[in-house]
Amino acid sequence: MEILPGIHTIPGVKLSKAYLIEGETLALVDAGLPWHGRTVLRYIASIGRKPEELSHILVTHSHPDHTGGIYRVAKKTGAAVVAHGDDTRSRRGGGSTLGYMGIFGALPVPMPFLGRMPIVTPVQDGELLSIGGGIRVIHTPGHTDGSVCFLDESTKTLFSGDTIFSDGTRISRSVPFFGYDDQAYRNSLKRLAGMDFDAVCGGHGSPLLDGGAGILGELLDARPDPPTWGRFLMSMPRRLRRSLPLTGEDP
Ligand SMILES: [Zn+2]
Ligand SMILES: [Zn+2]
C-alpha cells in the first residue's frame, strides 16, 4: 500500500512493519518474521516489479521480528543487506552476519533461521546510500547498539525501526529491552529531534505522515524520561480494551 509517493507499507507483514521504497530500483526496510519473506516477494510482484530490482535490504536493527524474512528475500533477489556493524557479528569463514542482542543471543534453544543470515554490508553513521534521491544512515544506538534510522532526504521520511514509533498522529518511544542502553537512547532521540524529517515510518504502529521532528521535540520537552516497564505494564489493560498499540509509551 503506497502511503507516500514511492513509499509502501507491505500488507500482511504483521507484528512489525516492512517498507518498500520504490524508484528506478527498489529498497526494502526490514522484513518481518521468517514467514514474511514470502509476503514481501509477493508484494513486489503485485506492484509489477521484479525481484532482481530490489537492490538493498536496509536493516534498522537485528531483532528477529524485523529480520526474520531477510534470508528468503535476499536469496531470491540478490539484494545487499545493509546494517550497522554494532548489530552484526563476525562469521566463521569471513564477513559478518546480523547479530542478535541480549536474550536472543542467550537463548538455549536453536533458532535455525538465525544461523542462515546472509553476509551483511556494514554501514556507518552519516553514510549516504545511493537509493532514489539518497538515503542517509543515522546511527541511533539505545534500543540496540547498532540501531539505525534511515532518512530518505528527498521526501524527508525517517525509517525509525524500534527507536521511535508512531500511531499515525503521535510519536512514542520504546520501552527498555534486553540490550537497551538508556543514556545512548536519550542522546539518540535528542539528536533525531534536531534533524529535518516530516514522516516517521516506525518498526511498529502506523506511519506518521507529517510534522515528525517537531512532534518528537514536543514529546521530549513534555516527558523527558523514556517509558518504563512499570508504566508500560500498567497501561496494558487500557491498551487492550481500546486496541491501542502494544509498543511504546502510554498515550
Ligand atoms: Zn527491536
Ligand atoms: Zn520491534
Coordinates of N, CA, C and O and ligand atoms in Angstrom, one line a residue, residues 65-66 162 204, ligand 2:
D65 N 12.1 -10.0 14.9 CA 10.8 -9.6 14.3 C 10.9 -8.6 13.2 O 10.0 -8.3 12.5
H66 N 12.2 -8.1 12.9 CA 12.4 -7.2 11.8 C 13.3 -7.9 10.8 O 13.5 -7.4 9.7
D162 N 12.8 0.5 15.8 CA 12.2 0.5 17.1 C 12.8 1.7 18.0 O 12.6 1.7 19.2
H204 N 6.9 -0.5 14.3 CA 5.6 -1.0 14.7 C 4.6 0.2 14.6 O 5.1 1.4 14.6
Ligands
ZN2 ZN 10.4 -4.5 17.0

